[in-house]
Structure formats: C-alpha cells, structure tokens
PDB file of C-alpha atoms in Angstrom:
ATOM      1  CA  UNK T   3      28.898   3.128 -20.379  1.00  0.00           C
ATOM      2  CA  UNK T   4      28.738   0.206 -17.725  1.00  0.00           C
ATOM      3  CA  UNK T   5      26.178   0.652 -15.453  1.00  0.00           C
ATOM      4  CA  UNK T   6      26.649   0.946 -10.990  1.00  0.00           C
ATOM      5  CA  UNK T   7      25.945  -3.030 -10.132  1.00  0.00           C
ATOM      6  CA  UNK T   8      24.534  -2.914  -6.512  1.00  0.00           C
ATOM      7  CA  UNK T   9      23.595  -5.449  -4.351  1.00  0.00           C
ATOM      8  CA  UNK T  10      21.203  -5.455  -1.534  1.00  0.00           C
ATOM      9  CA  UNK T  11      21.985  -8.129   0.897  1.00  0.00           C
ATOM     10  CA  UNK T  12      21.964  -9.450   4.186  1.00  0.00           C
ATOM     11  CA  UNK T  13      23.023 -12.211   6.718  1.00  0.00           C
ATOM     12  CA  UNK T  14      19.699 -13.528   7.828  1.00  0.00           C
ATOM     13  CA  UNK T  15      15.719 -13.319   6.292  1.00  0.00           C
ATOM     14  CA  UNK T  16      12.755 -11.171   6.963  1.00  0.00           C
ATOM     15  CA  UNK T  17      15.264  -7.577   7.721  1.00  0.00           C
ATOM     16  CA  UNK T  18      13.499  -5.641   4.893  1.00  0.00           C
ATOM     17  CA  UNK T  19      15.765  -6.546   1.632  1.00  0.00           C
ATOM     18  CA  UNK T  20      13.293  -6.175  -1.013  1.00  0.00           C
ATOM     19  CA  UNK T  21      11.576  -3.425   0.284  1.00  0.00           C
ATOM     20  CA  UNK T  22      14.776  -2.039   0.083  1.00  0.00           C
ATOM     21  CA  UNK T  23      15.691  -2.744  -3.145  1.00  0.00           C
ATOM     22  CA  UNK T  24      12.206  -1.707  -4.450  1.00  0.00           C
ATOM     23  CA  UNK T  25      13.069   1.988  -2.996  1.00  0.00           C
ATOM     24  CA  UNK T  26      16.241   2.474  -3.875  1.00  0.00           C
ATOM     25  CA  UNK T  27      15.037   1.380  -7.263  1.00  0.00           C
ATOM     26  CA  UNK T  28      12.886   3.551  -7.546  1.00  0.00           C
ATOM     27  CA  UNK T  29      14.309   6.787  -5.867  1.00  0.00           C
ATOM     28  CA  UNK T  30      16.897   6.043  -8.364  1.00  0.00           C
ATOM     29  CA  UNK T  31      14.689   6.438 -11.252  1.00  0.00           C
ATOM     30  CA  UNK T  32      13.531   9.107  -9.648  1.00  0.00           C
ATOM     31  CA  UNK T  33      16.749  10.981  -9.677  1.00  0.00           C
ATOM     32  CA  UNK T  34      16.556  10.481 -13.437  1.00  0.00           C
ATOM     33  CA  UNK T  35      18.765   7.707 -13.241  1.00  0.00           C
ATOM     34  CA  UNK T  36      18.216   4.522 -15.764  1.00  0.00           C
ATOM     35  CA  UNK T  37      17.762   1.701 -13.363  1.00  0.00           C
ATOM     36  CA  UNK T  38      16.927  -1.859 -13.310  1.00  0.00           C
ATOM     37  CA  UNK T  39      16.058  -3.833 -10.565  1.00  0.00           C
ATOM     38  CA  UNK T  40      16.634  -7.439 -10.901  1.00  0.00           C
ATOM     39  CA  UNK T  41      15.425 -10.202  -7.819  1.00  0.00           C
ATOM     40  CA  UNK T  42      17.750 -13.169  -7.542  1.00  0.00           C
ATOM     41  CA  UNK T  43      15.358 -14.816  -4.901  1.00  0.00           C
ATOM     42  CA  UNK T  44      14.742 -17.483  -7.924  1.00  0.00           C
ATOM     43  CA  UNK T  45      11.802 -19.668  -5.905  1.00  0.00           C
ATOM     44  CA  UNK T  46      10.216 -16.760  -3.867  1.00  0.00           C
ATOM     45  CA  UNK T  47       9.379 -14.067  -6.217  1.00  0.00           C
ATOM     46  CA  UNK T  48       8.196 -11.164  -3.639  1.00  0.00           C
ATOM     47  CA  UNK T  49      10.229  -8.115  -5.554  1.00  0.00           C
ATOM     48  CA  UNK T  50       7.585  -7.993  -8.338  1.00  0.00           C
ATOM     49  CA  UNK T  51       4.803  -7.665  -5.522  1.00  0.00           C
ATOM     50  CA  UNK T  52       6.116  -4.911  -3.861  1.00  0.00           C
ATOM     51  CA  UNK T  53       6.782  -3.032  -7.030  1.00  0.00           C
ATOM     52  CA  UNK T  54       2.853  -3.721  -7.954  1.00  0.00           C
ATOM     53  CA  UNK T  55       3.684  -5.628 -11.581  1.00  0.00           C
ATOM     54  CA  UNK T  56       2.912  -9.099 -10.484  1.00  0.00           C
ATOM     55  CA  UNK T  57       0.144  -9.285 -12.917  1.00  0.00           C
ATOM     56  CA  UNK T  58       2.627  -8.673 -15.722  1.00  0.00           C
ATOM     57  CA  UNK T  59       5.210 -10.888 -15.379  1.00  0.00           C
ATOM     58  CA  UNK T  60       5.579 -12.987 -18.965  1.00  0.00           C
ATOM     59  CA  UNK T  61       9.192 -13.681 -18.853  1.00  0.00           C
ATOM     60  CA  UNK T  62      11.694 -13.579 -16.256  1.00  0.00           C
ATOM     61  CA  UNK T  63      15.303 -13.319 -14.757  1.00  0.00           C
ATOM     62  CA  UNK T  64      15.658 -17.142 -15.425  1.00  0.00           C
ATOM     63  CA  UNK T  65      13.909 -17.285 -18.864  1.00  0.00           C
ATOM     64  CA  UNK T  66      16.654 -14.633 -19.406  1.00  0.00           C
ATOM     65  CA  UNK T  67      19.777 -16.547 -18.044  1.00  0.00           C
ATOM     66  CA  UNK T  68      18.909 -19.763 -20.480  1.00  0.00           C
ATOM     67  CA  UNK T  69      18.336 -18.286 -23.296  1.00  0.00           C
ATOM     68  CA  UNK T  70      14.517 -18.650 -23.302  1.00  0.00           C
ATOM     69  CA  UNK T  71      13.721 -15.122 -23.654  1.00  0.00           C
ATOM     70  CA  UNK T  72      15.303 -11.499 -24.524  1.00  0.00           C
ATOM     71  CA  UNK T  73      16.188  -8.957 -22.024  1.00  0.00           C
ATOM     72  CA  UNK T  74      13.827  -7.055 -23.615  1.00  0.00           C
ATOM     73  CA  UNK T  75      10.869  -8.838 -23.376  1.00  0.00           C
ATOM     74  CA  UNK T  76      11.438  -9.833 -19.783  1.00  0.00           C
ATOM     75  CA  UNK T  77      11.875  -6.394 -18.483  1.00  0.00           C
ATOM     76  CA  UNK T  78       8.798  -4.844 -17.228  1.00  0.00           C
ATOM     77  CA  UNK T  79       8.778  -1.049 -17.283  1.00  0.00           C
ATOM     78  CA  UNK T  80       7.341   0.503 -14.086  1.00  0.00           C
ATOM     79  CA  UNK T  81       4.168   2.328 -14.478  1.00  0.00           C
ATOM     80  CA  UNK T  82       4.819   4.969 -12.150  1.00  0.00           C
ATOM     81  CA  UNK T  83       8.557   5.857 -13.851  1.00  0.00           C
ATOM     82  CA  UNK T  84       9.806   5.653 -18.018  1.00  0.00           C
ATOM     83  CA  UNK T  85      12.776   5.345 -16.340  1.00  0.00           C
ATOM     84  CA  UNK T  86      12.768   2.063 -14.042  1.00  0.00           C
ATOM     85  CA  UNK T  87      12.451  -1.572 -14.715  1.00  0.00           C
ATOM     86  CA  UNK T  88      11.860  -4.493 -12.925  1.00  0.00           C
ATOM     87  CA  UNK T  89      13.431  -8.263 -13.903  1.00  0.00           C
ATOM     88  CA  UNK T  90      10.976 -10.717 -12.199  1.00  0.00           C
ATOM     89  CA  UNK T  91      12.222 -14.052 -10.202  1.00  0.00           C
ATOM     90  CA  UNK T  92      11.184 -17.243 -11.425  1.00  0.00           C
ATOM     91  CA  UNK T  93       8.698 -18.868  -8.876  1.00  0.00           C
ATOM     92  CA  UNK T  94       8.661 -22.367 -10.425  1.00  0.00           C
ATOM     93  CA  UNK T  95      12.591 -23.163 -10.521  1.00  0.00           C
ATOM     94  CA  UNK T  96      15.316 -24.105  -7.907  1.00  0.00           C
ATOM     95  CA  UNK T  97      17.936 -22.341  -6.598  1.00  0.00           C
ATOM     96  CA  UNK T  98      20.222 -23.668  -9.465  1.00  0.00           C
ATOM     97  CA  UNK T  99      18.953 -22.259 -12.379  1.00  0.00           C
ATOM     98  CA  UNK T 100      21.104 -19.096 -12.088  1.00  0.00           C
ATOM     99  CA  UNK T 101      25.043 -19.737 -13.198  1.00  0.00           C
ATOM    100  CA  UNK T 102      27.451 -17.024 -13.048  1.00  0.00           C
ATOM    101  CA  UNK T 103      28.102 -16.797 -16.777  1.00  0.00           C
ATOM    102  CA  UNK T 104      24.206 -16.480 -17.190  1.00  0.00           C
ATOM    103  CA  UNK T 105      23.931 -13.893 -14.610  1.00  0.00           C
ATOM    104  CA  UNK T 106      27.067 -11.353 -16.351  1.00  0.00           C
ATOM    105  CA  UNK T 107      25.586 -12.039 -19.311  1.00  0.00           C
ATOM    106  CA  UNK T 108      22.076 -10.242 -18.375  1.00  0.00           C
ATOM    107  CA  UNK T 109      24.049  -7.458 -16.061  1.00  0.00           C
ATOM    108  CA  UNK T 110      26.433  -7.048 -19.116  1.00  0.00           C
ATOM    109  CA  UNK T 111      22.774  -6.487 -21.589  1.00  0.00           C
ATOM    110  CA  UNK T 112      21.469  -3.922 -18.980  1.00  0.00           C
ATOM    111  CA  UNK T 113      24.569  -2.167 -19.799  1.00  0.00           C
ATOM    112  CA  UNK T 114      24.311  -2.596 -23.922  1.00  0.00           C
ATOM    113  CA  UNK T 115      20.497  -0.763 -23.596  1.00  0.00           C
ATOM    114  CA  UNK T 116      21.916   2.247 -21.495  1.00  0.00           C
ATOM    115  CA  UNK T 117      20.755   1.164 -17.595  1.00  0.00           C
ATOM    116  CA  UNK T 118      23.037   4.126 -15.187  1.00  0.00           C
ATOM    117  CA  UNK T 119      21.934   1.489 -11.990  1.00  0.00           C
ATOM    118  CA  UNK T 120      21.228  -2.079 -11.371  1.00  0.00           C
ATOM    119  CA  UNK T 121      19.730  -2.801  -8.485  1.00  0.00           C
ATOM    120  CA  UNK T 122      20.187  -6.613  -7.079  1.00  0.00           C
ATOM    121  CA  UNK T 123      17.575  -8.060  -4.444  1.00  0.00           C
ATOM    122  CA  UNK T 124      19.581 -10.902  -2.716  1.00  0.00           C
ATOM    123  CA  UNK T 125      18.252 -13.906  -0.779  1.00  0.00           C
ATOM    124  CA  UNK T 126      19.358 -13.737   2.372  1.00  0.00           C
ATOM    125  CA  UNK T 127      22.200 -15.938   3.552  1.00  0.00           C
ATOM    126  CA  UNK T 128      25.248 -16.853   2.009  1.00  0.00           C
ATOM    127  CA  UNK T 129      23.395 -19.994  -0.765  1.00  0.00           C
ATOM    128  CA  UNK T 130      24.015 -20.216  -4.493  1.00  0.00           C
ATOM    129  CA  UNK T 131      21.719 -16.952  -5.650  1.00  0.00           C
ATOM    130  CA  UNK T 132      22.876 -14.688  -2.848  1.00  0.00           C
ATOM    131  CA  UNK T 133      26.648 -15.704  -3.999  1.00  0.00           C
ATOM    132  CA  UNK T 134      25.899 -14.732  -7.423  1.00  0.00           C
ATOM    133  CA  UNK T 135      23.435 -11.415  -6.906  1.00  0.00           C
ATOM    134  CA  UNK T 136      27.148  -9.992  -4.732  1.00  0.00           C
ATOM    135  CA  UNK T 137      29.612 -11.457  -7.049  1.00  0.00           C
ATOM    136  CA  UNK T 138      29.382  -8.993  -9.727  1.00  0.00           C
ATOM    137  CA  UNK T 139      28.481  -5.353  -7.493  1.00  0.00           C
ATOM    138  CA  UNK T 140      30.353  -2.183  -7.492  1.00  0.00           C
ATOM    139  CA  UNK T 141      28.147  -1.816  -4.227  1.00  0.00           C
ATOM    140  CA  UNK T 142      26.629  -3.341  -1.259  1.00  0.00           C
ATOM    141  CA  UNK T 143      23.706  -2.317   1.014  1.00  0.00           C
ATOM    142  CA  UNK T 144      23.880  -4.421   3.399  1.00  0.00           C
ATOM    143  CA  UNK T 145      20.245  -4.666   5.563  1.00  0.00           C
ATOM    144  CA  UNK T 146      20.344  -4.836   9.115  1.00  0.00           C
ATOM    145  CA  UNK T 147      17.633  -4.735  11.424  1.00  0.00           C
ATOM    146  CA  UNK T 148      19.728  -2.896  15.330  1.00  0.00           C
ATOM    147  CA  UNK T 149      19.907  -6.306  16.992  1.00  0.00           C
ATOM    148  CA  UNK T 150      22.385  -8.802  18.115  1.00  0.00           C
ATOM    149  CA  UNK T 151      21.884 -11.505  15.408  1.00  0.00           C
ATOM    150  CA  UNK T 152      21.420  -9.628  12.554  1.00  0.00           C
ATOM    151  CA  UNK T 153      24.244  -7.552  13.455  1.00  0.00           C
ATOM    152  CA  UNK T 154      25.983 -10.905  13.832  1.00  0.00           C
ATOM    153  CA  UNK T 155      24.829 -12.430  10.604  1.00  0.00           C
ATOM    154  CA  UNK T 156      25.775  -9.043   8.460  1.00  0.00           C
ATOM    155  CA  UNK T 157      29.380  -9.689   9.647  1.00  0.00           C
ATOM    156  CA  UNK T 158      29.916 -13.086   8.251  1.00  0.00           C
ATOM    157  CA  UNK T 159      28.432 -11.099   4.905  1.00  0.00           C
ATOM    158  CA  UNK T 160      30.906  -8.693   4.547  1.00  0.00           C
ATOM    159  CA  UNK T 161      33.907 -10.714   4.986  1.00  0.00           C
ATOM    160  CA  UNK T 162      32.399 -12.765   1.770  1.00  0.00           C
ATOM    161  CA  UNK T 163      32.206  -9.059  -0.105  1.00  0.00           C
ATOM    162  CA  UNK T 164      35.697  -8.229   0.848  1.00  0.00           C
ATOM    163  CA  UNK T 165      37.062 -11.739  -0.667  1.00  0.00           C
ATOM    164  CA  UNK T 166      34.259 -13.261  -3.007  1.00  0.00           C
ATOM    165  CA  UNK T 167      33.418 -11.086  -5.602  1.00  0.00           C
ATOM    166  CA  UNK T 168      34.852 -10.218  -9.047  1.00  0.00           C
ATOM    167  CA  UNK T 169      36.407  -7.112  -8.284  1.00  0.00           C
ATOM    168  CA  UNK T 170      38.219  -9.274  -5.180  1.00  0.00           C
ATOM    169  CA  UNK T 171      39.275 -11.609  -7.239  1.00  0.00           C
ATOM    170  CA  UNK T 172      40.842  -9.496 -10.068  1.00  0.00           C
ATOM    171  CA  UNK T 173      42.491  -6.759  -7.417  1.00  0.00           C
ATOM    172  CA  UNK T 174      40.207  -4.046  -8.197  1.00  0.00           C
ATOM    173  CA  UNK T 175      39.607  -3.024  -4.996  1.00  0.00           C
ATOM    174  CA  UNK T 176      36.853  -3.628  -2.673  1.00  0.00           C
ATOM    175  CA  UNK T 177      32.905  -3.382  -3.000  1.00  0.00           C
ATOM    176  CA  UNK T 178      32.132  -0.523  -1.246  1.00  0.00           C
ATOM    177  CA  UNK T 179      30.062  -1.294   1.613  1.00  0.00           C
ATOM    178  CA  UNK T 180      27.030   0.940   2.956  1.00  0.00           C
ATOM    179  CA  UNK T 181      25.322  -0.159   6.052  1.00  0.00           C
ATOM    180  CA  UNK T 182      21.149   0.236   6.529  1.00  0.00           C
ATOM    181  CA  UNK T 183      19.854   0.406   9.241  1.00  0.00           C
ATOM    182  CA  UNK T 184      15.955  -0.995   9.298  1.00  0.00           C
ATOM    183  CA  UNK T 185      13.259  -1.133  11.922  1.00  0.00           C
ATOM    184  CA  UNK T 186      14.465   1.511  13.973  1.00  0.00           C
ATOM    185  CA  UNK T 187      12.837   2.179  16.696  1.00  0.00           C
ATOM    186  CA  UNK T 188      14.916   5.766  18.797  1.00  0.00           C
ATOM    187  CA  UNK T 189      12.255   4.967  22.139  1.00  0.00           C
ATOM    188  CA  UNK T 190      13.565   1.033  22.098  1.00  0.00           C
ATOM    189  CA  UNK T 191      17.400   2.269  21.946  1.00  0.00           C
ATOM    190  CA  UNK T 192      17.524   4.809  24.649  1.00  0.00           C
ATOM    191  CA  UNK T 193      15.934   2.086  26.844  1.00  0.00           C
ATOM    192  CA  UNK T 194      18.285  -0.347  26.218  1.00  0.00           C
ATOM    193  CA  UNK T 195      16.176  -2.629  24.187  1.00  0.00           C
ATOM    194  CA  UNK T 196      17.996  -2.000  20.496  1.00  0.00           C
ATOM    195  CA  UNK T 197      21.534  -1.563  19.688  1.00  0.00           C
ATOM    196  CA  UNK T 198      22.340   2.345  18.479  1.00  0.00           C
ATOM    197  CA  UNK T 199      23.743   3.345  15.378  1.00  0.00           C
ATOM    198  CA  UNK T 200      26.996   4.066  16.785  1.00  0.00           C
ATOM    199  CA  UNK T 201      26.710   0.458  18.499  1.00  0.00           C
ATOM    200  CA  UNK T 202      26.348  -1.022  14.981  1.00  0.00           C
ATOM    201  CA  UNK T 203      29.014   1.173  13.140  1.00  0.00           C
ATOM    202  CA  UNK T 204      31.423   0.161  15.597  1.00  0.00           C
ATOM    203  CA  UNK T 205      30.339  -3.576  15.903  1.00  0.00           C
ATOM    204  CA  UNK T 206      30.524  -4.018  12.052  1.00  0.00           C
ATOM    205  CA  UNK T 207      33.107  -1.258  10.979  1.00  0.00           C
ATOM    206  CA  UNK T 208      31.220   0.361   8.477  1.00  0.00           C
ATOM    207  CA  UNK T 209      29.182   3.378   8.160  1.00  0.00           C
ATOM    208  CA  UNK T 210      25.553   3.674   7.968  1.00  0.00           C
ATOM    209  CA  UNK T 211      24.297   5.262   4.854  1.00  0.00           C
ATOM    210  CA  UNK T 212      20.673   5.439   6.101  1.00  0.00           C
ATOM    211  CA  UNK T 213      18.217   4.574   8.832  1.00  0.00           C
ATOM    212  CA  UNK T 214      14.974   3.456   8.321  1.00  0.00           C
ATOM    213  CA  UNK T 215      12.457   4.232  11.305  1.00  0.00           C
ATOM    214  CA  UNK T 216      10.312   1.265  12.180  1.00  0.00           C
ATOM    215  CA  UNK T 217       6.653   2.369  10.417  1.00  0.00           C
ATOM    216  CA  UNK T 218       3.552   0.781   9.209  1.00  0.00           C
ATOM    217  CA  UNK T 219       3.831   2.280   6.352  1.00  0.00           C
ATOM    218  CA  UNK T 220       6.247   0.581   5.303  1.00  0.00           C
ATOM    219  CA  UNK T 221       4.089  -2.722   5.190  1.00  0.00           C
ATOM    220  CA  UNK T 222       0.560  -0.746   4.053  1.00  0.00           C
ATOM    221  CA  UNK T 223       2.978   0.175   0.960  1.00  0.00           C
ATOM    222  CA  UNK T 224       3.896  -3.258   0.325  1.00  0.00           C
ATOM    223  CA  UNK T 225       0.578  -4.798   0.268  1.00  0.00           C
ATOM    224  CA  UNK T 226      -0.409  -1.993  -1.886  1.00  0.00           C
ATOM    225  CA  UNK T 227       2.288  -2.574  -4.731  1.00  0.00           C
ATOM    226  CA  UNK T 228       4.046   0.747  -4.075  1.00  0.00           C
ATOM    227  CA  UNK T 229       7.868   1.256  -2.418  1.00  0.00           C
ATOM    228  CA  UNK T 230       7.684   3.065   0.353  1.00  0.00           C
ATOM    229  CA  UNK T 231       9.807   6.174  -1.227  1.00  0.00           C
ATOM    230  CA  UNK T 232       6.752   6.925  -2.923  1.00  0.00           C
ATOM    231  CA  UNK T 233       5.251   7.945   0.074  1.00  0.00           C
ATOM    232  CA  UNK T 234       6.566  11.379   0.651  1.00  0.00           C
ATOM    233  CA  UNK T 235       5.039  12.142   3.673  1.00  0.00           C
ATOM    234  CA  UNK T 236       5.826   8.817   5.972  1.00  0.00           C
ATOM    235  CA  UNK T 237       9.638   8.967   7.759  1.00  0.00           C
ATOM    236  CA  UNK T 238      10.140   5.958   6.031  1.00  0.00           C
ATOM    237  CA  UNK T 239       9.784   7.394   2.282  1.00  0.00           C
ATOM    238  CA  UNK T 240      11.286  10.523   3.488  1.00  0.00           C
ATOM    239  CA  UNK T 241      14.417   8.048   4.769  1.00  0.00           C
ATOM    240  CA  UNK T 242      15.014   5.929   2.146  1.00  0.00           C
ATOM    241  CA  UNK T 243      14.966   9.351  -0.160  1.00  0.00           C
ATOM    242  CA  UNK T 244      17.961  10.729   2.154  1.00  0.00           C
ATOM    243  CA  UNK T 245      19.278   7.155   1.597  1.00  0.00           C
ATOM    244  CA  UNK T 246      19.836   7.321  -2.261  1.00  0.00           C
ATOM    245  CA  UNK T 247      20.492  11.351  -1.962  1.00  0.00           C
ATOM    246  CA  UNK T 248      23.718   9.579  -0.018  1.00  0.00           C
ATOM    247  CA  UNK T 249      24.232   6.876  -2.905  1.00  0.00           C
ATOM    248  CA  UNK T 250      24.438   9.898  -5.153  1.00  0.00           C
ATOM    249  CA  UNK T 251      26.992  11.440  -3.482  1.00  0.00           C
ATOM    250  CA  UNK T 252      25.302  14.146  -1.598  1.00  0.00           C
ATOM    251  CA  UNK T 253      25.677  14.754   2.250  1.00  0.00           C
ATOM    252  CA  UNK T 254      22.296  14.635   4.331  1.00  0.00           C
ATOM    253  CA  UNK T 255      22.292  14.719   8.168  1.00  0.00           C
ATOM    254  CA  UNK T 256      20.984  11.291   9.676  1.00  0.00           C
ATOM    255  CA  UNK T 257      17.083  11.957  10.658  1.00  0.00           C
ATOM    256  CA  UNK T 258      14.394  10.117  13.119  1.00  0.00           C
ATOM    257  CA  UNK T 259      17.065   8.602  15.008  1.00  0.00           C
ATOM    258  CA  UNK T 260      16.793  10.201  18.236  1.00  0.00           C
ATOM    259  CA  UNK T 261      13.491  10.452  21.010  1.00  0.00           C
ATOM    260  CA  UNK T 262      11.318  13.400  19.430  1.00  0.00           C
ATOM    261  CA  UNK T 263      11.458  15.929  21.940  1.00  0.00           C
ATOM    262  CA  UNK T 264       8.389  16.746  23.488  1.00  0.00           C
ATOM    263  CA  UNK T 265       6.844  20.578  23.055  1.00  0.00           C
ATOM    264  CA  UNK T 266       5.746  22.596  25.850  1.00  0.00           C
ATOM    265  CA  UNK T 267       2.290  21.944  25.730  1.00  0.00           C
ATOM    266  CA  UNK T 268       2.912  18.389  26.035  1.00  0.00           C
ATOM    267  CA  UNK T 269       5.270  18.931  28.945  1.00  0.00           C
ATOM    268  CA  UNK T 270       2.582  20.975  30.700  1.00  0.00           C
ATOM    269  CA  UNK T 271      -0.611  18.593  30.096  1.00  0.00           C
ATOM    270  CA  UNK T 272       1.057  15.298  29.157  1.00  0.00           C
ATOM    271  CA  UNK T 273       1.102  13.084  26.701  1.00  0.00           C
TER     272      UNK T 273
END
C-alpha cells in the first residue's frame, strides 16, 4: 500500500498553513486513517507547537533525511490519537539540508510501516523546502486567505504543481488541486472589503474544498497545543471537519459563508 502524499502550501506566509496541516492531520486520524504529518519548514519549526509535542522532539525530519536517525525513532505519536504522528522540523539547520532523494526516501518509509495519509506542511513561497514538500504529492491544499495578493501569490503556485512535480514529470497526470479558503470573514465580503468564494474560484480556476471562518479560536487552539478540529463546537473545528469529510470523498454543503440572518427578536429590538 502507498500512502495519499498531500501537500499543504501556499504563495505567500502567515495564511494559516500549519494550522492547516495540523487539522487535517488530525481529522484524518480521526477518520481512522493512518496519518503522518511531516513539516518541511526546516529552520522554523512551528508544526510541532501547534500539535502540543514540542517538548518531545528527540529526532527529527532532518536527522531522518541523513541518516542520523530511524523513522521510527523520530516519529512522535500524538497523544490525543494511536493513529497520528508528527515528524518534527529541524530548528538548527538551513534550508539545504533536505535533498529530494532524502525526502522520497522518508515518504517511501511512511509507506513500508502502513501510513493511509501523509500530510506535508510547506514553507510558503516557491524556495528549496517548499519545492520539495510539493514535488512528491498526490494532493495539494493550497491556503489562501480572500484577498488580492494571496489570491495572486496562490496562482504562481499552482502553475509550479501543474509542471514541477513527479507525477508532472513522469505523465501521470496532475496533482489534484483543492483550494482553502482561510480567514473568512461573510460581513467583510458583502461589503466589499474581501473577495467571495466565487471571486476566488473563478480568479484561480479551482474549486474550494473548504472555508475556514475567521475565529479566535483558531489562535487560542494554537497557543494551547491543540488543532483547531479538536474543537467541536467553534465554526472553525466544525469547518475544517467538513474539509477532510470532502478529502474523503463525501459531499458536504459549504457552511458560515454567508451574513447569519438575523431572528425576529433581533429585528424587533436590535442588535
């Protein structure tokens, strides 16, 4: 069995990558899928902090790629799921320490122990480590927060997906390409102030496989160790679920993307 390689990326920094990858991760694992989650960001190091194993980090993705360590000792197995493991960044090497052959060997070991998903957190931009976390997917996410410049950014992204990736290269046919949508905000659209869905879908050419309403919770989450998805009750958990639900294959209706209508008390009295 080869496992589902997919990439999380994006065409600029700061649109909510790893807090991605951290919830699809996990809703994976969730799903009772086998799933890695592996953060190319090799000089950064957040994905570890937002999956709360920071403290545990021995070994990591780099250790892995020169030989310095096994697969299995570098993997950290999540607390919260048997199921889902996280490969830790190295904060203390450059941007070069990752090579391609390096990089299928550890995605082709994640395979050899059984893993159904790999999850890979990106840096942003179009550098050494973001080139090599895309070149091997099945699958891109790309991240784009509804304005102008990301949108911009994101398009300059997929053209590299469509030409510079393995599955380019040998004819297999394209990485299929998902759109998110973060940051959200339905009040900012209708006024004009964010681009809409639709906007985006058309600008870009893809479709959007979720949207992720703008939410503190989504940051009180992070600084607390836990992906968002955890957190049943905020939009943005329930989002990101509907999100892999799509991954999986299943069809769920797009939610907190319109103006919540108000009720008729609220009409009456305000507010």
């Amino acid at each position: 069995m080869t496992a589902e390689i997919i990439v999380v990326t994006s065409g600029k920094g700061g649109v909510g990558k790893t807090t991605t990858s951290a919830s699809l991760a996990t809703g994976l694992a969730m799903a009772g899928k086998k799933t890695a989650v592996i953060d190319f960001d090799v000089g950064l190091r957040n994905l570890d902090l937002i999956m709360g194993c920071e403290r545990r980090v021995v070994y990591d993705f780099v250790n892995v790629v020169h030989g310095e360590a096994t697969l299995k000792q570098s993997l950290i197995k999540d607390k919260r799921y048997d199921n889902l493991y996280v490969l830790a960044a190295s904060q203390t090497r450059d941007k070069d320490a990752l090579t391609q052959e390096g990089v299928e060997k550890v995605l082709d070991g994640l395979s050899e122990e059984g893993f159904e998903y790999v999850i890979c957190d990106s840096p942003a931009g179009i550098e050494k480590g973001a080139h090599l976390a895309m070149y091997f997917a099945d699958h891109a996410v790309v991240v784009v927060n509804p304005e102008v410049s990301s949108v911009r950014d994101s398009d300059r992204i997929l053209g590299l997906l469509a030409s510079k990736t393995r599955r380019a290269e040998k004819g297999e046919g394209p990485v299929t390409q998902h759109l998110l949508l973060t940051r959200y905000n339905p009040a900012r659209v209708a006024i004009g102030e964010m681009l809409s869905v639709k906007d985006v879908e058309e600008i870009l050419g893809i479709a959007v496989v979720g949207v992720i309403p703008e939410s503190e919770n989504v940051l009180t989450a992070s600084n607390n160790g836990i992906p968002v998805i955890v957190d049943a009750a905020s939009q943005a958990g329930q989002a990101y679920s509907d999100t892999v639900a799509r991954i999986l294959g299943e069809e769920r209706p797009l939610r907190f993307v319109d103006v919540p209508k108000k009720g008729f008390l609220q009409r009456v009295f305000g507010g």
